[in-house]
Coordinates of C-alpha atoms in Angstrom, one line a residue:
M604 CA 285.2 407.1 106.3
K605 CA 284.6 410.6 105.0
S606 CA 280.9 409.9 105.2
S607 CA 281.2 408.9 108.8
I608 CA 283.2 412.0 109.7
A609 CA 280.4 414.2 108.1
A610 CA 277.8 412.1 110.1
F611 CA 279.7 412.6 113.3
V612 CA 279.9 416.4 112.8
V613 CA 276.2 416.7 112.0
A614 CA 275.2 414.5 115.0
L615 CA 277.5 416.4 117.4
E616 CA 276.1 419.8 116.3
A617 CA 272.6 418.6 116.8
F618 CA 273.3 417.0 120.2
V619 CA 275.2 420.0 121.6
A620 CA 272.5 422.4 120.5
E621 CA 269.9 420.1 122.1
R622 CA 271.8 419.5 125.3
P623 CA 274.4 422.2 125.9
A624 CA 274.7 421.1 129.6
H625 CA 275.1 417.3 128.9
S626 CA 276.8 415.2 131.4
G627 CA 280.0 414.2 129.6
S628 CA 282.7 415.4 127.2
I629 CA 282.9 414.6 123.5
A630 CA 285.9 414.5 121.2
L631 CA 286.1 413.9 117.5
L632 CA 289.4 412.5 116.3
I633 CA 290.3 412.5 112.6
T634 CA 293.6 410.8 111.6
S635 CA 295.3 410.5 108.2
D636 CA 297.8 407.7 108.6
E637 CA 295.6 404.7 109.7
E638 CA 296.1 403.0 106.4
G639 CA 299.9 403.6 106.5
P640 CA 302.5 403.1 109.2
A641 CA 300.2 404.5 111.9
V642 CA 302.9 406.2 113.9
D643 CA 301.2 409.6 114.4
G644 CA 297.5 410.4 114.6
T645 CA 295.6 408.2 117.0
V646 CA 298.9 406.8 118.4
R647 CA 300.1 410.2 119.5
V648 CA 296.7 411.2 121.0
V649 CA 296.6 408.0 123.0
E650 CA 300.1 408.6 124.3
R651 CA 299.2 412.1 125.4
L652 CA 296.0 410.9 127.1
K653 CA 298.0 408.3 129.0
Q654 CA 300.4 411.0 130.1
R655 CA 297.5 412.9 131.5
G656 CA 296.0 409.9 133.1
E657 CA 292.8 410.2 131.1
T658 CA 290.7 407.3 129.9
I659 CA 287.7 407.1 127.5
D660 CA 284.4 405.5 128.5
Y661 CA 283.0 404.9 125.0
C662 CA 284.4 405.1 121.5
I663 CA 282.7 404.8 118.1
V664 CA 285.0 404.3 115.1
G665 CA 283.4 405.3 111.8
E666 CA 284.9 402.4 109.8
P667 CA 282.6 401.1 107.0
S668 CA 281.4 398.1 109.1
S669 CA 278.1 397.4 107.3
V670 CA 277.9 394.6 104.8
D671 CA 274.6 394.8 102.9
S672 CA 272.7 397.6 104.6
L673 CA 273.6 400.3 107.1
G674 CA 273.8 398.9 110.6
D675 CA 273.4 395.2 109.7
V676 CA 276.9 394.6 111.3
I677 CA 278.7 396.2 114.2
K678 CA 282.3 395.5 114.8
N679 CA 282.9 394.9 118.5
G680 CA 286.6 393.9 118.1
R681 CA 289.4 393.2 115.7
R682 CA 292.2 390.7 115.3
G683 CA 295.7 391.7 116.0
S684 CA 298.3 391.9 113.2
L685 CA 301.8 390.6 113.7
S686 CA 304.2 390.7 110.7
G687 CA 307.7 389.2 110.2
R688 CA 310.4 389.4 107.7
L689 CA 312.5 386.2 107.7
T690 CA 316.0 385.9 106.2
V691 CA 317.4 382.4 105.8
R692 CA 321.1 382.2 105.0
G693 CA 322.7 379.6 102.8
I694 CA 325.8 379.3 100.8
Q695 CA 325.8 380.7 97.2
G696 CA 327.4 378.8 94.4
H697 CA 327.2 377.1 91.0
I698 CA 324.2 374.8 90.7
A699 CA 326.4 372.1 89.2
Y700 CA 328.4 371.7 92.4
P701 CA 325.8 370.9 95.1
Q702 CA 328.4 369.7 97.5
L703 CA 329.8 373.3 97.7
V704 CA 326.5 375.1 98.3
K705 CA 323.7 375.2 100.8
N706 CA 320.4 376.1 99.2
P707 CA 318.2 378.3 101.5
I708 CA 315.1 377.5 99.4
H709 CA 315.5 373.8 100.0
A710 CA 316.3 374.4 103.7
V711 CA 313.2 376.5 104.4
A712 CA 310.7 374.3 102.5
P713 CA 310.1 371.7 105.3
A714 CA 309.7 374.5 107.9
L715 CA 307.4 376.4 105.6
A716 CA 305.2 373.3 105.1
E717 CA 305.0 372.8 108.9
L718 CA 304.1 376.4 109.5
A719 CA 301.4 376.4 106.9
Q720 CA 299.8 373.4 108.5
T721 CA 300.1 374.6 112.1
R722 CA 296.9 375.3 114.1
W723 CA 297.9 378.3 116.2
D724 CA 294.8 378.4 118.4
D725 CA 291.1 377.5 118.2
G726 CA 289.8 381.1 118.5
N727 CA 286.9 381.7 120.8
A728 CA 283.3 382.8 120.9
F729 CA 284.1 386.1 119.2
F730 CA 287.1 385.4 117.1
P731 CA 288.0 382.8 114.5
P732 CA 291.3 380.8 114.9
T733 CA 294.5 382.7 114.3
T734 CA 295.8 382.6 110.8
W735 CA 299.3 382.7 109.3
Q736 CA 300.0 383.6 105.7
V737 CA 303.1 384.3 103.6
S738 CA 302.8 387.4 101.4
N739 CA 306.2 387.6 99.7
L740 CA 309.0 385.0 99.1
H741 CA 312.2 385.9 97.3
A742 CA 315.5 384.2 96.5
G743 CA 317.9 384.2 93.7
T744 CA 319.4 386.7 91.2
G745 CA 317.5 385.5 88.2
A746 CA 320.4 383.3 86.9
T747 CA 319.3 379.8 86.3
N748 CA 322.6 378.2 87.1
M749 CA 323.2 379.7 90.6
V750 CA 322.1 378.6 94.0
P751 CA 321.2 381.8 96.0
G752 CA 322.9 382.7 99.2
T753 CA 319.8 384.0 101.0
L754 CA 316.1 383.8 101.0
E755 CA 313.7 386.5 102.3
M756 CA 310.1 385.8 103.3
D757 CA 307.4 388.2 104.5
F758 CA 304.5 386.8 106.5
N759 CA 301.7 387.9 108.8
F760 CA 299.6 386.6 111.7
R761 CA 296.1 387.8 112.1
F762 CA 295.6 386.7 115.7
S763 CA 292.7 386.5 118.2
T764 CA 292.6 387.1 121.9
A765 CA 293.2 383.3 122.3
S766 CA 296.9 383.9 121.5
T767 CA 299.5 386.5 122.5
E768 CA 302.2 388.1 120.4
Q769 CA 305.0 386.6 122.5
D770 CA 303.5 383.1 122.2
L771 CA 303.2 383.3 118.4
R772 CA 306.8 384.6 118.0
E773 CA 308.2 381.9 120.2
R774 CA 306.3 379.1 118.5
L775 CA 307.3 380.2 115.0
E776 CA 311.0 380.7 116.0
G777 CA 310.9 377.2 117.6
V778 CA 309.9 375.7 114.3
L779 CA 312.7 377.4 112.4
R780 CA 315.3 376.3 115.0
R781 CA 314.0 372.7 115.0
H782 CA 314.6 372.6 111.3
G783 CA 318.1 373.8 111.7
L784 CA 317.8 377.0 109.8
D785 CA 320.4 379.8 109.9
F786 CA 318.1 382.7 110.1
S787 CA 317.3 386.2 111.4
L788 CA 313.8 387.7 112.0
D789 CA 312.5 391.3 112.1
W790 CA 309.1 391.5 113.8
T791 CA 306.5 394.3 113.5
L792 CA 303.3 394.4 115.6
S793 CA 300.8 396.6 113.9
G794 CA 298.3 396.2 116.8
G795 CA 297.0 393.7 119.3
P796 CA 293.5 392.2 119.2
F797 CA 290.8 394.0 121.1
L798 CA 287.3 392.9 122.1
T799 CA 284.3 394.9 123.5
Q800 CA 282.0 392.6 125.5
P801 CA 278.2 393.2 124.8
R802 CA 277.7 395.9 127.5
E803 CA 276.2 399.4 127.5
L804 CA 277.7 400.7 124.3
V805 CA 276.8 397.7 122.2
A806 CA 273.3 397.7 123.6
V807 CA 272.8 401.4 123.0
V808 CA 274.1 401.3 119.4
K809 CA 272.0 398.3 118.6
D810 CA 268.9 400.1 119.9
A811 CA 269.7 403.2 117.9
I812 CA 270.1 401.2 114.7
R813 CA 266.8 399.3 115.3
S814 CA 265.0 402.6 116.0
I815 CA 266.3 404.4 112.9
T816 CA 266.5 401.5 110.3
G817 CA 264.4 398.7 111.8
R818 CA 267.3 396.3 111.5
E819 CA 268.7 393.9 114.0
S820 CA 272.5 394.1 114.1
E821 CA 275.0 391.3 114.3
L822 CA 278.3 391.6 116.1
S823 CA 281.5 390.7 114.2
T824 CA 285.3 390.9 114.6
S825 CA 286.1 390.1 111.0
G826 CA 288.2 392.1 108.6
G827 CA 291.5 394.0 109.0
T828 CA 292.6 396.4 111.6
S829 CA 291.4 399.8 112.7
D830 CA 292.5 402.6 115.0
G831 CA 290.4 400.9 117.6
R832 CA 293.5 398.8 118.3
F833 CA 295.2 401.9 119.8
I834 CA 292.2 403.4 121.6
A835 CA 291.6 400.0 123.3
E836 CA 294.6 400.8 125.5
I837 CA 292.5 403.5 127.3
C838 CA 289.0 402.5 126.5
A839 CA 287.1 399.3 127.4
Q840 CA 284.1 399.8 125.1
I841 CA 284.7 400.4 121.4
V842 CA 282.4 399.7 118.4
E843 CA 282.9 400.3 114.7
L844 CA 279.8 401.5 112.9
G845 CA 279.7 403.1 109.5
P846 CA 278.5 402.7 105.9
V847 CA 278.4 399.6 103.7
N848 CA 282.0 398.5 102.9
S849 CA 281.4 396.8 99.5
S850 CA 283.2 399.6 97.5
A851 CA 286.0 400.3 100.0
H852 CA 289.4 400.7 98.4
K853 CA 287.9 400.5 94.9
L854 CA 287.7 403.0 92.1
N855 CA 284.6 405.1 92.4
E856 CA 283.8 404.4 96.1
F857 CA 280.3 405.3 96.9
V858 CA 277.8 405.6 99.8
D859 CA 274.1 405.2 99.7
R860 CA 272.4 408.5 100.1
E861 CA 269.8 407.1 102.5
A862 CA 272.6 405.8 104.7
L863 CA 274.0 409.3 104.8
R864 CA 270.6 410.5 106.2
Q865 CA 270.3 407.7 108.7
L866 CA 273.9 407.5 110.1
P867 CA 273.9 410.9 111.8
R868 CA 270.6 410.0 113.5
I869 CA 272.1 406.7 114.8
Y870 CA 275.0 408.6 116.2
L871 CA 272.7 411.2 117.7
E872 CA 270.5 408.6 119.4
T873 CA 273.6 406.9 120.8
M874 CA 274.8 410.1 122.4
R875 CA 271.3 410.8 123.8
A876 CA 271.3 407.5 125.5
L877 CA 274.8 407.6 126.9
L878 CA 275.1 411.4 127.9
R879 CA 272.0 412.2 129.7

């Protein structure tokens, strides 16, 4: 990401020097909390632009989108992320007196099996089917002779434009009720899915990549989330284009030096085509 920021700055300096009277306006947004709760940064900027009634025509996110070589993949969308924390209530007691207890682990097991086998949607031409995964499951005090009184489970949907947040919530809660669970649920929507149809921005970026690197780019919506999920509220055309992502979030992250030379040129060619 830092490489993309540097490439953006270099490209912007060159473009403004070349075309000081260009036809548009350009903004560079750098945020620090995209990997965390994402309550400030891009979220606040989008809120302010909404208040002003401003929209954005085109947006390039500098996420490390490439797989093997710079520009081989362009992200033209991302899945949404919907998380939940489920609490199932039982009756705590001694394991030797099952008639006096209600085991929340036993109670949730059939529902968990059904949820794990559920096909939430079939995806579409740009997105794979929605997935549901459990990330944490906890019950008990550590004592081997005690039935716990509660169970907590964290889970997450990665969902496509083929499903909505409300539909997924209702379907999951319906399964829990059908299995007779005494439960409560806290939901967190990290961001909805977004998709940029192959229009001007995609075509221009592909042309720029081909011109600078000689590569033909593929479109993809795979991976996690990005701040594009917030910008999509005020911008219809968003792509993610940045360095190879093979070392992302690892010790000793690195970027190919040739990619650092080529990426500013790709951004510059894109601006030349869009802001005549």
